[in-house]
PDB file of C-alpha atoms in Angstrom:
ATOM      1  CA  UNK A 267     -15.174  60.552-142.686  1.00 50.00           C
ATOM      2  CA  UNK A 268     -17.284  60.657-145.852  1.00 63.00           C
ATOM      3  CA  UNK A 269     -15.766  57.376-147.023  1.00 63.00           C
ATOM      4  CA  UNK A 270     -16.743  55.686-143.756  1.00 65.00           C
ATOM      5  CA  UNK A 271     -20.290  56.981-144.050  1.00 67.00           C
ATOM      6  CA  UNK A 272     -20.491  55.733-147.624  1.00 63.00           C
ATOM      7  CA  UNK A 273     -19.149  52.297-146.649  1.00 63.00           C
ATOM      8  CA  UNK A 274     -21.590  52.113-143.745  1.00 67.00           C
ATOM      9  CA  UNK A 275     -24.463  52.864-146.125  1.00 63.00           C
ATOM     10  CA  UNK A 276     -23.233  50.186-148.520  1.00 60.00           C
ATOM     11  CA  UNK A 277     -23.172  47.606-145.716  1.00 66.00           C
ATOM     12  CA  UNK A 278     -26.856  48.248-144.973  1.00 65.00           C
ATOM     13  CA  UNK A 279     -27.867  47.894-148.616  1.00 60.00           C
ATOM     14  CA  UNK A 280     -28.438  44.098-148.523  1.00 61.00           C
ATOM     15  CA  UNK A 281     -30.717  44.389-145.495  1.00 59.00           C
ATOM     16  CA  UNK A 282     -32.656  47.168-147.227  1.00 53.00           C
ATOM     17  CA  UNK A 283     -33.069  44.995-150.303  1.00 55.00           C
ATOM     18  CA  UNK A 284     -34.166  42.025-148.163  1.00 54.00           C
ATOM     19  CA  UNK A 285     -36.648  44.182-146.301  1.00 57.00           C
ATOM     20  CA  UNK A 286     -38.348  44.972-149.602  1.00 59.00           C
ATOM     21  CA  UNK A 287     -38.384  41.348-150.760  1.00 63.00           C
ATOM     22  CA  UNK A 288     -41.426  39.208-150.394  1.00 79.00           C
ATOM     23  CA  UNK A 289     -41.646  36.500-147.774  1.00 80.00           C
ATOM     24  CA  UNK A 290     -41.649  33.867-150.529  1.00 83.00           C
ATOM     25  CA  UNK A 291     -38.371  35.207-151.939  1.00 83.00           C
ATOM     26  CA  UNK A 292     -36.763  35.118-148.495  1.00 83.00           C
ATOM     27  CA  UNK A 293     -37.984  31.559-147.900  1.00 86.00           C
ATOM     28  CA  UNK A 294     -36.675  30.492-151.306  1.00 86.00           C
ATOM     29  CA  UNK A 295     -33.284  32.028-150.546  1.00 86.00           C
ATOM     30  CA  UNK A 296     -33.190  30.359-147.112  1.00 86.00           C
ATOM     31  CA  UNK A 297     -33.963  26.985-148.708  1.00 85.00           C
ATOM     32  CA  UNK A 298     -31.311  27.538-151.382  1.00 88.00           C
ATOM     33  CA  UNK A 299     -28.691  28.327-148.720  1.00 87.00           C
ATOM     34  CA  UNK A 300     -29.788  25.326-146.620  1.00 86.00           C
ATOM     35  CA  UNK A 301     -29.295  22.972-149.579  1.00 88.00           C
ATOM     36  CA  UNK A 302     -25.832  24.422-150.222  1.00 87.00           C
ATOM     37  CA  UNK A 303     -24.906  24.135-146.536  1.00 83.00           C
ATOM     38  CA  UNK A 304     -26.052  20.498-146.274  1.00 82.00           C
ATOM     39  CA  UNK A 305     -24.105  19.614-149.418  1.00 85.00           C
ATOM     40  CA  UNK A 306     -20.984  21.212-147.934  1.00 83.00           C
ATOM     41  CA  UNK A 307     -21.421  19.318-144.640  1.00 78.00           C
ATOM     42  CA  UNK A 308     -21.877  16.006-146.500  1.00 78.00           C
ATOM     43  CA  UNK A 309     -18.755  16.689-148.569  1.00 81.00           C
ATOM     44  CA  UNK A 310     -16.727  17.514-145.448  1.00 76.00           C
ATOM     45  CA  UNK A 311     -17.874  14.266-143.816  1.00 70.00           C
ATOM     46  CA  UNK A 312     -16.832  12.267-146.887  1.00 73.00           C
ATOM     47  CA  UNK A 313     -13.417  13.932-147.020  1.00 76.00           C
ATOM     48  CA  UNK A 314     -12.581  13.265-143.355  1.00 71.00           C
ATOM     49  CA  UNK A 315      -9.900  10.784-142.467  1.00 72.00           C
ATOM     50  CA  UNK A 316     -11.766   7.669-141.229  1.00 68.00           C
ATOM     51  CA  UNK A 317      -9.589   7.656-138.095  1.00 69.00           C
ATOM     52  CA  UNK A 318     -11.576  10.607-136.731  1.00 67.00           C
ATOM     53  CA  UNK A 319     -14.678   8.409-136.559  1.00 65.00           C
ATOM     54  CA  UNK A 320     -13.013   5.563-134.758  1.00 66.00           C
ATOM     55  CA  UNK A 321      -9.658   5.256-133.116  1.00 72.00           C
ATOM     56  CA  UNK A 322      -8.744   2.562-130.630  1.00 73.00           C
ATOM     57  CA  UNK A 323      -7.564   5.373-128.349  1.00 77.00           C
ATOM     58  CA  UNK A 324     -11.075   6.858-128.078  1.00 80.00           C
ATOM     59  CA  UNK A 325     -13.677   5.490-125.649  1.00 82.00           C
ATOM     60  CA  UNK A 326     -16.723   4.146-127.475  1.00 81.00           C
ATOM     61  CA  UNK A 327     -20.296   3.553-126.398  1.00 81.00           C
ATOM     62  CA  UNK A 328     -22.017   0.997-128.593  1.00 80.00           C
ATOM     63  CA  UNK A 329     -20.869  -1.618-131.084  1.00 77.00           C
ATOM     64  CA  UNK A 330     -17.618  -0.958-132.911  1.00 75.00           C
ATOM     65  CA  UNK A 331     -19.246  -2.221-136.115  1.00 79.00           C
ATOM     66  CA  UNK A 332     -22.354  -0.011-135.909  1.00 82.00           C
ATOM     67  CA  UNK A 333     -23.216   1.600-139.266  1.00 83.00           C
ATOM     68  CA  UNK A 334     -23.527   5.105-137.780  1.00 83.00           C
ATOM     69  CA  UNK A 335     -20.915   7.012-135.806  1.00 82.00           C
ATOM     70  CA  UNK A 336     -21.634  10.023-133.636  1.00 82.00           C
ATOM     71  CA  UNK A 337     -18.659  12.044-132.417  1.00 83.00           C
ATOM     72  CA  UNK A 338     -19.226  13.437-128.938  1.00 82.00           C
ATOM     73  CA  UNK A 339     -16.888  16.266-127.996  1.00 84.00           C
ATOM     74  CA  UNK A 340     -16.875  16.504-124.233  1.00 83.00           C
ATOM     75  CA  UNK A 341     -14.986  17.686-121.156  1.00 84.00           C
ATOM     76  CA  UNK A 342     -15.082  16.301-117.620  1.00 83.00           C
ATOM     77  CA  UNK A 343     -15.214  19.886-116.274  1.00 82.00           C
ATOM     78  CA  UNK A 344     -18.165  21.008-118.406  1.00 82.00           C
ATOM     79  CA  UNK A 345     -21.521  21.086-116.559  1.00 84.00           C
ATOM     80  CA  UNK A 346     -23.459  20.700-119.823  1.00 86.00           C
ATOM     81  CA  UNK A 347     -21.309  17.732-120.875  1.00 83.00           C
ATOM     82  CA  UNK A 348     -22.127  16.116-117.541  1.00 85.00           C
ATOM     83  CA  UNK A 349     -25.850  16.482-118.202  1.00 83.00           C
ATOM     84  CA  UNK A 350     -25.401  15.175-121.725  1.00 86.00           C
ATOM     85  CA  UNK A 351     -23.393  12.184-120.499  1.00 85.00           C
ATOM     86  CA  UNK A 352     -26.347  10.669-118.627  1.00 83.00           C
ATOM     87  CA  UNK A 353     -28.593  11.195-121.634  1.00 85.00           C
ATOM     88  CA  UNK A 354     -25.961   9.742-123.946  1.00 83.00           C
ATOM     89  CA  UNK A 355     -25.963   6.459-122.043  1.00 81.00           C
ATOM     90  CA  UNK A 356     -29.738   6.181-122.515  1.00 83.00           C
ATOM     91  CA  UNK A 357     -29.606   7.084-126.203  1.00 83.00           C
ATOM     92  CA  UNK A 358     -26.853   4.528-126.819  1.00 81.00           C
ATOM     93  CA  UNK A 359     -29.043   1.769-125.350  1.00 82.00           C
ATOM     94  CA  UNK A 360     -32.087   2.875-127.345  1.00 84.00           C
ATOM     95  CA  UNK A 361     -30.160   3.304-130.600  1.00 83.00           C
ATOM     96  CA  UNK A 362     -28.105   0.140-131.210  1.00 82.00           C
ATOM     97  CA  UNK A 363     -27.286   1.074-134.822  1.00 85.00           C
ATOM     98  CA  UNK A 364     -24.917   3.806-133.674  1.00 84.00           C
ATOM     99  CA  UNK A 365     -21.673   4.038-131.817  1.00 83.00           C
ATOM    100  CA  UNK A 366     -20.759   7.133-129.879  1.00 84.00           C
ATOM    101  CA  UNK A 367     -17.076   8.032-129.932  1.00 83.00           C
ATOM    102  CA  UNK A 368     -15.942  10.272-127.083  1.00 81.00           C
ATOM    103  CA  UNK A 369     -13.467  12.961-128.094  1.00 78.00           C
ATOM    104  CA  UNK A 370     -12.042  14.727-125.071  1.00 79.00           C
ATOM    105  CA  UNK A 371     -11.783  18.500-125.261  1.00 77.00           C
ATOM    106  CA  UNK A 372      -9.617  20.038-122.585  1.00 76.00           C
ATOM    107  CA  UNK A 373     -10.721  23.634-122.472  1.00 76.00           C
ATOM    108  CA  UNK A 374     -12.949  24.157-119.445  1.00 66.00           C
ATOM    109  CA  UNK A 375     -10.238  24.103-116.778  1.00 70.00           C
ATOM    110  CA  UNK A 376      -6.561  23.364-116.374  1.00 75.00           C
ATOM    111  CA  UNK A 377      -7.399  19.980-114.890  1.00 80.00           C
ATOM    112  CA  UNK A 378      -9.419  18.940-117.962  1.00 79.00           C
ATOM    113  CA  UNK A 379      -6.268  17.638-119.649  1.00 82.00           C
ATOM    114  CA  UNK A 380      -5.239  15.630-116.581  1.00 82.00           C
ATOM    115  CA  UNK A 381      -8.696  14.092-116.226  1.00 81.00           C
ATOM    116  CA  UNK A 382      -8.880  13.250-119.936  1.00 82.00           C
ATOM    117  CA  UNK A 383      -5.375  11.770-119.944  1.00 80.00           C
ATOM    118  CA  UNK A 384      -6.178   9.625-116.924  1.00 82.00           C
ATOM    119  CA  UNK A 385      -9.450   8.430-118.483  1.00 82.00           C
ATOM    120  CA  UNK A 386      -7.763   7.614-121.801  1.00 81.00           C
ATOM    121  CA  UNK A 387      -5.012   5.682-120.041  1.00 83.00           C
ATOM    122  CA  UNK A 388      -7.649   3.648-118.215  1.00 82.00           C
ATOM    123  CA  UNK A 389      -9.418   3.038-121.545  1.00 82.00           C
ATOM    124  CA  UNK A 390      -6.140   1.747-123.006  1.00 81.00           C
ATOM    125  CA  UNK A 391      -5.068  -0.433-120.083  1.00 81.00           C
ATOM    126  CA  UNK A 392      -8.228  -1.484-118.199  1.00 79.00           C
ATOM    127  CA  UNK A 393     -11.159  -1.075-120.587  1.00 75.00           C
ATOM    128  CA  UNK A 394     -13.517  -3.170-118.457  1.00 82.00           C
ATOM    129  CA  UNK A 395     -13.164  -0.638-115.614  1.00 81.00           C
ATOM    130  CA  UNK A 396     -13.244   2.494-117.785  1.00 82.00           C
ATOM    131  CA  UNK A 397     -16.919   3.332-117.206  1.00 83.00           C
ATOM    132  CA  UNK A 398     -16.465   3.189-113.443  1.00 83.00           C
ATOM    133  CA  UNK A 399     -13.659   5.768-113.739  1.00 81.00           C
ATOM    134  CA  UNK A 400     -15.634   7.785-116.288  1.00 81.00           C
ATOM    135  CA  UNK A 401     -18.636   8.051-113.968  1.00 84.00           C
ATOM    136  CA  UNK A 402     -16.448   8.949-110.995  1.00 84.00           C
ATOM    137  CA  UNK A 403     -14.799  11.761-112.975  1.00 84.00           C
ATOM    138  CA  UNK A 404     -18.171  13.005-114.228  1.00 84.00           C
ATOM    139  CA  UNK A 405     -19.512  13.110-110.662  1.00 85.00           C
ATOM    140  CA  UNK A 406     -16.497  14.846-109.095  1.00 84.00           C
ATOM    141  CA  UNK A 407     -16.925  18.460-108.017  1.00 83.00           C
ATOM    142  CA  UNK A 408     -16.071  20.999-110.711  1.00 85.00           C
ATOM    143  CA  UNK A 409     -13.317  21.872-111.382  1.00 83.00           C
ATOM    144  CA  UNK A 410     -11.798  18.445-110.956  1.00 79.00           C
ATOM    145  CA  UNK A 411      -8.607  18.702-108.953  1.00 81.00           C
ATOM    146  CA  UNK A 412      -5.517  16.566-109.266  1.00 83.00           C
ATOM    147  CA  UNK A 413      -6.290  15.300-105.765  1.00 79.00           C
ATOM    148  CA  UNK A 414      -9.748  14.154-106.935  1.00 81.00           C
ATOM    149  CA  UNK A 415      -8.157  12.298-109.858  1.00 80.00           C
ATOM    150  CA  UNK A 416      -5.675  10.676-107.461  1.00 78.00           C
ATOM    151  CA  UNK A 417      -8.528   9.689-105.107  1.00 79.00           C
ATOM    152  CA  UNK A 418     -10.451   8.084-107.978  1.00 78.00           C
ATOM    153  CA  UNK A 419      -7.317   6.227-109.053  1.00 79.00           C
ATOM    154  CA  UNK A 420      -6.808   4.939-105.523  1.00 77.00           C
ATOM    155  CA  UNK A 421     -10.483   4.032-105.021  1.00 79.00           C
ATOM    156  CA  UNK A 422     -10.666   2.135-108.336  1.00 77.00           C
ATOM    157  CA  UNK A 423      -7.159   0.705-107.876  1.00 73.00           C
ATOM    158  CA  UNK A 424      -6.221   2.066-111.300  1.00 69.00           C
ATOM    159  CA  UNK A 425      -3.213   4.196-110.545  1.00 71.00           C
ATOM    160  CA  UNK A 426      -1.938   4.754-114.083  1.00 63.00           C
ATOM    161  CA  UNK A 427       0.492   7.615-113.448  1.00 53.00           C
TER     162      UNK A 427
END
């Protein structure tokens, strides 16, 4: 029990030291950590395989040759992703020097994988009709059901399965 108490006191030591530091020292430390963090993020971006930024399998908004790439991790079953999707279309039009690469995450519901697979198959086989399917999936009631996916496929005449 004494060891636990001692360890608990040791864990509070840094906060006690910080509490006694001046505001300038805390701001200097925050800036130092920010510089280190930004350097680490830049290094991670440089070390990434270029395929993560653009793959023919991923839907893209904007020019394929744009100098900037923004990865957008999204899910058809995510209410926040749905709100972001409408905004993303506007930003893509206003920012022609960037391409937005959609990376489908399938974690919000069991049907997320089915919806993403269907959308990606449409992207591969009927790219000109992809955005019609994309919008239909984004506007379907949450969670998207397999029946809703089938209805969209029938309505758009893009039965990929």
